Coordinates of N, CA and C in Angstrom, one line a residue:
M18 N 180.5 74.7 94.4 CA 180.9 75.4 93.2 C 182.5 75.7 94.4
S19 N 182.8 75.5 92.3 CA 183.9 75.8 92.8 C 185.5 76.1 92.5
E20 N 184.2 78.0 91.7 CA 185.2 78.7 90.8 C 183.8 79.3 91.3
R21 N 185.1 81.0 91.3 CA 184.4 82.3 91.7 C 183.7 83.0 90.5
A22 N 182.1 83.5 91.0 CA 181.0 84.1 90.6 C 181.3 85.5 90.3
A23 N 181.6 85.4 88.8 CA 182.0 87.2 89.5 C 181.4 87.6 87.7
P24 N 180.3 89.5 88.9 CA 179.5 89.8 87.7 C 180.1 90.5 86.7
F25 N 179.8 91.3 85.8 CA 180.3 91.3 84.5 C 179.6 92.8 84.4
Y26 N 178.6 93.1 85.2 CA 179.5 95.0 85.1 C 178.4 96.1 86.7
C27 N 179.5 96.6 86.8 CA 179.2 97.1 88.2 C 177.5 98.0 88.3
P28 N 176.7 97.5 89.3 CA 175.3 97.0 89.8 C 175.2 99.1 90.2
Y29 N 176.2 100.2 90.2 CA 176.1 100.9 90.6 C 175.8 102.1 89.4
C30 N 177.3 102.0 88.8 CA 177.9 102.8 87.8 C 177.0 101.9 86.2
G31 N 177.6 100.6 86.4 CA 177.0 99.5 84.9 C 178.1 99.8 84.5
D32 N 179.8 100.0 84.8 CA 181.2 99.8 84.1 C 181.8 97.9 84.1
E33 N 182.0 97.5 83.3 CA 182.8 96.8 83.6 C 184.1 96.3 84.0
D34 N 184.4 97.7 84.7 CA 186.7 97.7 85.3 C 186.1 96.6 86.5
L35 N 185.7 95.8 87.1 CA 185.9 95.1 87.8 C 186.8 94.4 88.6
R36 N 187.3 94.6 90.2 CA 188.6 94.2 90.8 C 188.0 93.2 91.8
P37 N 188.4 91.7 91.9 CA 188.1 91.3 93.2 C 188.3 92.1 94.4
S38 N 187.8 92.7 95.4 CA 189.3 93.3 96.4 C 189.3 92.5 97.8
E39 N 190.5 93.0 98.1 CA 191.1 92.5 99.6 C 190.3 92.3 100.4
T40 N 189.4 92.9 100.7 CA 188.8 92.8 102.2 C 187.2 91.5 102.9
G41 N 187.3 90.5 101.5 CA 187.0 89.8 101.9 C 186.2 89.0 100.6
H42 N 185.9 87.9 100.9 CA 184.8 86.6 99.3 C 184.0 87.5 99.5
G43 N 183.9 87.4 98.2 CA 182.9 87.8 97.3 C 182.6 89.6 97.0
T44 N 183.8 90.2 97.7 CA 183.6 92.0 97.5 C 184.8 91.9 96.0
W45 N 184.1 93.4 95.8 CA 184.4 93.9 94.1 C 184.9 95.2 94.2
E46 N 185.3 95.3 93.4 CA 185.6 96.7 93.5 C 185.7 97.2 91.6
C47 N 184.8 98.4 91.8 CA 184.5 99.5 90.3 C 185.8 100.5 90.3
A48 N 186.5 100.0 89.5 CA 187.4 101.3 89.0 C 186.8 102.8 89.0
A49 N 185.9 102.9 88.6 CA 185.5 103.5 86.9 C 184.7 104.3 88.1
C50 N 183.3 104.1 89.3 CA 183.0 104.9 90.5 C 183.4 104.6 91.8
N51 N 184.2 104.1 91.9 CA 185.1 103.8 93.6 C 184.4 103.6 94.2
R52 N 183.7 102.7 93.5 CA 182.5 101.9 94.8 C 183.1 100.3 95.2
A53 N 182.7 99.8 96.2 CA 183.2 98.7 96.7 C 181.6 98.1 96.6
F54 N 181.4 96.9 96.4 CA 179.5 95.8 96.2 C 180.3 94.3 97.1
Q55 N 179.7 94.1 97.9 CA 179.6 92.5 98.3 C 178.7 92.0 97.5
L56 N 178.8 90.2 96.7 CA 177.8 89.5 96.1 C 178.0 88.2 97.1
K57 N 176.3 87.8 97.5 CA 176.3 86.8 98.1 C 175.3 86.0 98.5
F58 N 175.5 84.3 97.5 CA 174.9 83.5 97.2 C 173.5 83.8 98.7
L59 N 172.7 83.9 98.8 CA 171.3 83.2 99.9 C 170.9 82.0 99.6
G60 N 170.1 81.1 98.5 CA 170.7 80.3 98.6 C 169.4 79.8 97.1
L61 N 167.9 78.9 97.2 CA 167.5 78.4 96.7 C 166.4 79.4 96.4
L62 N 165.3 79.0 96.6 CA 163.9 79.8 96.5 C 163.0 78.5 97.1
A63 N 161.9 78.2 97.9 CA 161.5 77.3 98.2 C 160.4 77.1 96.9
R64 N 159.9 77.7 96.7 CA 158.6 77.0 95.3 C 159.3 76.9 93.5
G65 N 160.6 77.2 94.1 CA 161.2 76.5 92.2 C 160.6 77.6 91.8
V66 N 161.1 77.1 90.2 CA 160.9 77.1 88.9 C 159.9 76.8 88.3
Q67 N 158.9 77.8 88.2 CA 157.3 77.5 87.6 C 156.9 78.2 85.9
R68 N 157.1 76.9 85.6 CA 156.2 77.8 84.0 C 154.7 78.0 83.7
N69 N 154.6 79.4 83.1 CA 153.5 79.8 83.1 C 152.8 80.5 81.7
D70 N 153.5 79.4 80.7 CA 153.0 79.5 79.0 C 151.8 79.7 79.1
G71 N 150.7 79.0 79.7 CA 149.6 78.6 79.2 C 149.3 77.2 79.4
G72 N 150.1 76.5 78.7 CA 149.8 74.6 78.7 C 148.8 74.0 77.6
G73 N 148.8 73.6 76.4 CA 147.8 72.6 76.3 C 146.7 74.1 75.0
E74 N 145.9 73.3 74.8 CA 145.4 73.8 73.2 C 143.8 74.3 73.4
T75 N 143.6 74.5 72.6 CA 142.8 75.6 72.5 C 141.6 75.5 71.2
S76 N 141.1 75.8 72.1 CA 139.5 75.1 70.8 C 138.6 75.9 70.1

């Protein structure tokens, strides 16, 4: 993953005026509510993606 993943909105107030923070990797600042938050990718789930569409025809 070469590019930085950017949030679309603040998780606290929902505003879109976000800026990368200088305090650390993945840290963002919201200009609207004056809060800072950090995003971190933890990894993939072991169970993976599962489909639950019923799959098959009904008689």
